[in-house]
Coordinates of C-alpha atoms in Angstrom, one line a residue:
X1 CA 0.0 0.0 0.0
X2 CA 1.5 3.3 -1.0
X3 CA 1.2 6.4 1.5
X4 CA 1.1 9.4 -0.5
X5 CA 2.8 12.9 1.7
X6 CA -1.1 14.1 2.6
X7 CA -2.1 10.5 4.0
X8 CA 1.2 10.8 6.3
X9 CA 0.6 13.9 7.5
X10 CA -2.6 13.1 8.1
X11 CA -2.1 10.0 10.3
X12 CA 0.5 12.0 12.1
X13 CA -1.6 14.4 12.9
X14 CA -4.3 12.0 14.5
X15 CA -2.0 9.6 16.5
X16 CA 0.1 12.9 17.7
X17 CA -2.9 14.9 19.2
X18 CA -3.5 11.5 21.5
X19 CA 0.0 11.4 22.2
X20 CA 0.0 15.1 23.6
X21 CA -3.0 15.4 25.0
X22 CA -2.4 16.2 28.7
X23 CA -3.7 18.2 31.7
X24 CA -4.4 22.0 31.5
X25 CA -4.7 24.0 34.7
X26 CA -7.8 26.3 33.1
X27 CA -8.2 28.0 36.6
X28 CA -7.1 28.5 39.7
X29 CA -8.5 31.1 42.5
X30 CA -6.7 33.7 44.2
X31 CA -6.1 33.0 47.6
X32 CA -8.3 34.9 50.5
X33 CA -9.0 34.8 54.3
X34 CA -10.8 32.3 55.4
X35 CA -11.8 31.5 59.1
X36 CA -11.2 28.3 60.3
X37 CA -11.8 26.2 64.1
X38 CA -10.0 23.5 64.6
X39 CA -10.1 20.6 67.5
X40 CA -7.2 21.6 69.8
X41 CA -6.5 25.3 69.1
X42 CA -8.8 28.6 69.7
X43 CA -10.3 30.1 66.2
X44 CA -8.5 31.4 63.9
X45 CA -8.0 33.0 60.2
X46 CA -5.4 31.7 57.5
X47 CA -5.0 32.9 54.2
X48 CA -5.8 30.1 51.4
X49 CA -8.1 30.2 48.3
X50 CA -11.3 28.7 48.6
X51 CA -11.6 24.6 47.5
X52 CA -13.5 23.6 44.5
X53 CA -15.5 20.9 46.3
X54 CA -17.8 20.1 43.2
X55 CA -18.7 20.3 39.3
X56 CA -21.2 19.4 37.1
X57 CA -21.9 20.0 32.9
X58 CA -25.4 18.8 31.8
X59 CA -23.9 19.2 28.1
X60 CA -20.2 20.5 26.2
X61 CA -20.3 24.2 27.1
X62 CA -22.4 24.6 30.7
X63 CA -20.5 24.0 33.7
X64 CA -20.9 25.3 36.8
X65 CA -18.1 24.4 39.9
X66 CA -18.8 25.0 44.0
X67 CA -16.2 26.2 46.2
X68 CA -16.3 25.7 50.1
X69 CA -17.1 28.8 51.0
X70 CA -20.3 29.8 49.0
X71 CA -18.3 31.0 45.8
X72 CA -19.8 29.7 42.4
X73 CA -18.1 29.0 39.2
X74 CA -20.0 29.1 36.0
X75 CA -18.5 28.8 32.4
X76 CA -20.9 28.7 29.2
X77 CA -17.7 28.0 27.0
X78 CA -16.5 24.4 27.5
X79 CA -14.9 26.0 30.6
X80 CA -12.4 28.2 28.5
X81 CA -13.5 31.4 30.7
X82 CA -15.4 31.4 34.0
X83 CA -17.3 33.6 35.7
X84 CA -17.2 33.9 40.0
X85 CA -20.8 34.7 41.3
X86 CA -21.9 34.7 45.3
X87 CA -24.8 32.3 46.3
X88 CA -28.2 33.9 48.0
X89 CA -28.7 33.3 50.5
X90 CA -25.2 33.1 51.2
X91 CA -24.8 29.2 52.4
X92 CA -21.7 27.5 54.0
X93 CA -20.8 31.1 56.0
X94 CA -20.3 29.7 59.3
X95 CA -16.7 28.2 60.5
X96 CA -15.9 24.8 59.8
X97 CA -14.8 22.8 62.3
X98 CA -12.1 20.9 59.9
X99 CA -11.0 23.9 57.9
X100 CA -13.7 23.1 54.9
X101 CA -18.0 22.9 54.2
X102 CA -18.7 20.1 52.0
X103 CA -21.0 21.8 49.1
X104 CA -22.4 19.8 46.3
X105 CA -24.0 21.0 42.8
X106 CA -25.7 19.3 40.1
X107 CA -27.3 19.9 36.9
X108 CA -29.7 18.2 35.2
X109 CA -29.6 20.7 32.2
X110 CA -28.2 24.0 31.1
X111 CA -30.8 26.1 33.3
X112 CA -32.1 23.9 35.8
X113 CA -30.0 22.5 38.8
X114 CA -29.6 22.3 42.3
X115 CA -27.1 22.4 45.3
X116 CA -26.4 21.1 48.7
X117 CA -25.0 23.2 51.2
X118 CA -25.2 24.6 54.9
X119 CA -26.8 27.3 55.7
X120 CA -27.4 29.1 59.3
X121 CA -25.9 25.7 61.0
X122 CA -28.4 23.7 59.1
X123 CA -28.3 21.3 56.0
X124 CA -30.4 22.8 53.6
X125 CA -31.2 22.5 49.8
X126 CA -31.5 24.7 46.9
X127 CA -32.9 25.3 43.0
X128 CA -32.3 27.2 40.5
X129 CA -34.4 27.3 37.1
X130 CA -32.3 30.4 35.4
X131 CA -29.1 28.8 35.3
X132 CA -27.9 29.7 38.6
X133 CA -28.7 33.4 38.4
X134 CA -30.7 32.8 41.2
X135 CA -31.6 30.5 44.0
X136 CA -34.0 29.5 46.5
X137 CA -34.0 27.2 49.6
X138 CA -36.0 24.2 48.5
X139 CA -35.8 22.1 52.1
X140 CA -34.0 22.4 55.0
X141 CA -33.0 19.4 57.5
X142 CA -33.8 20.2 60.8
X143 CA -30.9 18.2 62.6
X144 CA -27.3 19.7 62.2
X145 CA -25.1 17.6 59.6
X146 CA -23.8 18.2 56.6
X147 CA -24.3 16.8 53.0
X148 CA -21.3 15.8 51.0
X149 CA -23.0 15.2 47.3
X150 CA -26.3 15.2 45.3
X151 CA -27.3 13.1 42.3
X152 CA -30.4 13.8 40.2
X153 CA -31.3 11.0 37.2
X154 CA -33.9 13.6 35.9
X155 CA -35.9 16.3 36.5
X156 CA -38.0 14.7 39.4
X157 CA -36.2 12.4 41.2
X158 CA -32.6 13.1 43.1
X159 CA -30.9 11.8 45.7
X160 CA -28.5 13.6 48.5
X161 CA -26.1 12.1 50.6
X162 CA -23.9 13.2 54.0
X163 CA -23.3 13.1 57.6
X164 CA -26.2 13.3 60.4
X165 CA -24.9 14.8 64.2
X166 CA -28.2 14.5 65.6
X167 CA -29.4 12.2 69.2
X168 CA -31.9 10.6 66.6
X169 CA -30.3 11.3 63.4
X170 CA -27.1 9.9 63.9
X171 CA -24.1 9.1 61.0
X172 CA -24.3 8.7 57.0
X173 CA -28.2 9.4 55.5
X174 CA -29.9 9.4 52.0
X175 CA -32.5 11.8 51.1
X176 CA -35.1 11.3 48.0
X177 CA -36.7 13.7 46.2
X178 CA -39.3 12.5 43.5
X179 CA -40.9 16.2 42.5
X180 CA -37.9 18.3 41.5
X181 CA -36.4 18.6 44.9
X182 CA -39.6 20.3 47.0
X183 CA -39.8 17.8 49.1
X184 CA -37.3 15.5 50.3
X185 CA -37.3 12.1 52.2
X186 CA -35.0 10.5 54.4
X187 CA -34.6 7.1 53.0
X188 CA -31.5 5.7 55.1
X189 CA -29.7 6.3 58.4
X190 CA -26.6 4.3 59.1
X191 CA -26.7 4.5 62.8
X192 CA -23.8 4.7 63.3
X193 CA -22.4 8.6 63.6
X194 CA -18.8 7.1 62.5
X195 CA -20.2 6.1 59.7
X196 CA -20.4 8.8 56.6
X197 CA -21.4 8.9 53.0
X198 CA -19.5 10.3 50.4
X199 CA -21.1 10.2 47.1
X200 CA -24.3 8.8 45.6
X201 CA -24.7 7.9 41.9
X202 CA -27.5 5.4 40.0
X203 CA -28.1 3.7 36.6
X204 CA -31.2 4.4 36.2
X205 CA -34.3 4.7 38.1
X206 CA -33.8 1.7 40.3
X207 CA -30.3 0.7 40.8
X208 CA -27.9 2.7 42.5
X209 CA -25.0 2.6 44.9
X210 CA -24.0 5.3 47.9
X211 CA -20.4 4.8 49.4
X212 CA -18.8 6.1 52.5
X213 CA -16.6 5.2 55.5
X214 CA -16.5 1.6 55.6
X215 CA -19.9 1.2 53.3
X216 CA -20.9 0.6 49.9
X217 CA -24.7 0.3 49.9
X218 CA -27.1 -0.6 47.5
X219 CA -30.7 -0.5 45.8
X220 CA -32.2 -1.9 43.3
X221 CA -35.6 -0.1 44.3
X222 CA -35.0 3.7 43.5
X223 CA -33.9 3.8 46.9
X224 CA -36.9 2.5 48.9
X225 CA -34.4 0.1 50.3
X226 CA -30.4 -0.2 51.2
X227 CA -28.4 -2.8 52.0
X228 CA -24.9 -3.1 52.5
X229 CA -22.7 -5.4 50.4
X230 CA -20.2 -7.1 51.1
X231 CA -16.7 -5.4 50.3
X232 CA -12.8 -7.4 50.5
X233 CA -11.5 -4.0 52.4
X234 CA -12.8 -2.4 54.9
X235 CA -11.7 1.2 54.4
X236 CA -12.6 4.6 53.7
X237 CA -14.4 5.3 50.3
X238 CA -14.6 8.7 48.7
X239 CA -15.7 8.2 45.1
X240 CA -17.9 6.1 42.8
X241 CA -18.7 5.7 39.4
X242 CA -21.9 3.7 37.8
X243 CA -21.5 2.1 34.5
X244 CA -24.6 0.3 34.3
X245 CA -26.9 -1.4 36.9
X246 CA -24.2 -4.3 36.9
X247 CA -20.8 -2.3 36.7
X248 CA -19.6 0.3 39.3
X249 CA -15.9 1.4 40.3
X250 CA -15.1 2.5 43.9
X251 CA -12.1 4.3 45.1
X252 CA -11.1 4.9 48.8
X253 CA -7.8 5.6 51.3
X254 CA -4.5 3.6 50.7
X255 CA -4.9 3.0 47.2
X256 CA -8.1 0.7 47.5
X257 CA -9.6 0.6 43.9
X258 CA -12.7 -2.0 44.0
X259 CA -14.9 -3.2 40.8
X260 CA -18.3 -4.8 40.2
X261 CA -19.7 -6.9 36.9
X262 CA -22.6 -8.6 38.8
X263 CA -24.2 -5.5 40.5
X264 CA -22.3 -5.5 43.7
X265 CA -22.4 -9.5 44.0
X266 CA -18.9 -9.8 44.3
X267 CA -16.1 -6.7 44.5
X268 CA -12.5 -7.2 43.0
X269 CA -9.9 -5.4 44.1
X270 CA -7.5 -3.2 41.6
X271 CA -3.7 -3.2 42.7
X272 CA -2.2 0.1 42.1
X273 CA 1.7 -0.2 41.9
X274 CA 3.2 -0.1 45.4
X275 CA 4.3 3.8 45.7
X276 CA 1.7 4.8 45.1
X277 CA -0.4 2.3 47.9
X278 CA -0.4 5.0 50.4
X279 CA -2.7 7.4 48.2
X280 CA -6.0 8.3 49.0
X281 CA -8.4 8.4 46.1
X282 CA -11.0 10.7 46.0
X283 CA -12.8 10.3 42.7
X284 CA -13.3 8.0 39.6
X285 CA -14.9 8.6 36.0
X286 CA -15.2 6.7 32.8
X287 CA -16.3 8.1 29.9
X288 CA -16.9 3.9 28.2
X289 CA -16.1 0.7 29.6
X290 CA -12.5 1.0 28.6
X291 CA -11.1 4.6 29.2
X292 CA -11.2 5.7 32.7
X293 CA -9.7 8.3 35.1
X294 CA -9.3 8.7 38.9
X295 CA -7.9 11.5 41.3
X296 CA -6.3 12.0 44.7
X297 CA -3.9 13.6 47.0
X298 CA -1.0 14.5 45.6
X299 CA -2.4 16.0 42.7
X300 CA -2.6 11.9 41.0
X301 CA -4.2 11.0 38.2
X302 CA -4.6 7.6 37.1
X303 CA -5.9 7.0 33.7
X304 CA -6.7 3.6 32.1
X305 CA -7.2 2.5 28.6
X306 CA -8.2 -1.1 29.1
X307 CA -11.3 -1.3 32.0
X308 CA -9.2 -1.6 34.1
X309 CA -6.8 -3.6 34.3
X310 CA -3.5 -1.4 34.2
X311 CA -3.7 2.1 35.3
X312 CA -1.1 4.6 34.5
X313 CA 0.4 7.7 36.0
X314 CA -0.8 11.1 34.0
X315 CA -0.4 13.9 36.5
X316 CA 1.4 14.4 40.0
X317 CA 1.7 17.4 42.1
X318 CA 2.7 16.9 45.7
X319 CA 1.8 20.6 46.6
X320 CA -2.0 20.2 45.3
X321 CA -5.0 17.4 46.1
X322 CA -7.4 16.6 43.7
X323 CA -11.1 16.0 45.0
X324 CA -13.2 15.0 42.1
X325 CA -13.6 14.5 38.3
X326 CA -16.2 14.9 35.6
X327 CA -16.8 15.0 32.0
X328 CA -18.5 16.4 29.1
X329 CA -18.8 14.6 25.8
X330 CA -15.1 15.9 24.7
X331 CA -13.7 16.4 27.9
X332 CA -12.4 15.7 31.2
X333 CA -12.2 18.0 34.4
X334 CA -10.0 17.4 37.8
X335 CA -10.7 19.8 40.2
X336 CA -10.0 20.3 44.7
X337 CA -7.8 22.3 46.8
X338 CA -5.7 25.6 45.8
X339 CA -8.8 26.7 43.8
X340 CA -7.8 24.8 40.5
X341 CA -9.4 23.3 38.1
X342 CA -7.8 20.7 35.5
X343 CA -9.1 20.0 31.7
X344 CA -7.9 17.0 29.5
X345 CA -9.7 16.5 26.2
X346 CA -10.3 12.9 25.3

């Protein structure tokens, strides 16, 4: 077969943007003072810039990112430019007793969306139906906690995950929402106040899984029940992602990487190579059943290219800690601490 200088070019061209394609910092916020109250010493007020604690893009160009002190992100370009807009009511004001507020946004399309945040000491949650330009308290929990992540599989029904510090209330609980996010429901309470959830995601109406400290729990009713499965660690698990009612990937503390064919059946375990066995992973995303990514401290980012099986070092930063990922149809975002937010194209 003869190659003519065009057709060379041309393949060049293809296999070389793969081979470059890499991680962008696209932003990163200025630093600013931020009041902090930690367990063993009196108040205080250090100078860092705000974390971006979650992100979501219902299509290619909406995106909209939440920091952990009330400060939204909003891009309509793909995330090329972003503008910095103030929540009201102003939610997650009051001092956090580890140096952050958990905040959580989703999107279910380019105008309507919703967030979970604190507000006034109290877990609360709000809507938006002009693209963020304005919000307003949809529910509010009355026990103190916090929620760490909110996952909507359409317009109607949503689910919200976190932390309970109440006498009755106590440790990681699910709230339901089947009318937009009016009302909301508390579907599951661990028991146990040392036992939090993380993050919530579902297939489709019925199946979903919610993982936390020590706990990967499961429906297969939209949520009416839970059960816990059975895991090979037992460790701390920050992030989940939900291929299809059978196929979910967990990641945790200490390298733990943990996947499911069979719907949570049976979990096998991922080996990571041994530096890196120490990390804690915060987040996992894969855009097919092949090509994956996942995040954590250390600024790491572990990308795949066979489901699984091999992972591969893309990104390291001792300095910086990565909290989460998503995607659009082209693209890839990392985003956490320092203010910074990460874009690959894939």
């Amino acid at each position: 077969m003869r190659f003519f200088p065009f057709t060379l070019l041309l393949i060049f061209l293809l296999t070389g943007v793969q081979a470059i394609a890499q991680w962008q910092v696209i932003k990163q916020l200025p630093a600013k003072p931020r009041k902090t109250l930690n367990v063993d010493v009196p108040p205080s007020t250090e100078l860092r810039p705000p974390i971006v604690w979650s992100m979501s893009f219902p299509d290619n160009l909406n995106g909209w990112a939440m920091c952990d002190d009330g400060t939204l992100l909003r891009t309509a370009n793909g995330g090329k430019t972003w503008i910095r807009n103030t929540i009201y009511p102003r939610v997650n004001t009051a001092i956090p007793f580890f140096a952050t507020n958990s905040i959580g946004v989703f999107f279910i399309n380019n105008r309507t969306g919703w967030i979970v945040a604190e507000y006034k000491k109290k877990m609360v949650v709000l809507g938006t139906e002009n693209a963020g330009q304005s919000w307003k308290i949809k529910y509010r929990v009355s026990f103190r906690g916090g929620f760490q992540n909110i996952w909507f599989i359409d317009e109607n029904r949503g689910w919200a995950v976190g932390a309970a510090e109440d006498k009755n209330v106590a440790g990681g609980i699910i709230y339901a929402t089947q009318d937009g996010g009016e009302t909301w429901n508390l579907q599951y309470a661990s028991g146990n106040k040392e036992l939090f959830l993380h993050e919530v995601k579902f297939a489709d109406v019925l199946n979903g899984w919610a993982i936390g400290d020590k706990s990967v729990i499961h429906t297969s009713d939209g949520g009416k029940t839970w059960q816990r499965q059975n895991i090979p660690e037992d460790t701390y698990f920050f992030g989940i992602d939900v291929l299809s009612p059978k196929e979910a990937w967990v990641v945790g503390s200490y390298g733990v990487i943990l996947h499911t064919i069979d719907g949570g059946k049976n979990w096998s375990q991922v080996k990571l190579s041994p530096e890196y066995e120490d990390h804690w992973l915060n987040s996992v995303k894969f855009v097919n059943s092949n090509k994956g990514w996942i995040v954590g401290n250390e600024g790491v980012i572990f990308f795949t290219n066979d489901g699984g099986k091999s992972w591969s070092l893309e990104n390291k930063n001792k300095s910086s800690y990565l909290r989460g990922l998503t995607t659009t149809k082209k693209s890839i975002f990392a985003f956490g601490n320092d203010g910074i937010i990460m874009q690959r194209s894939f």
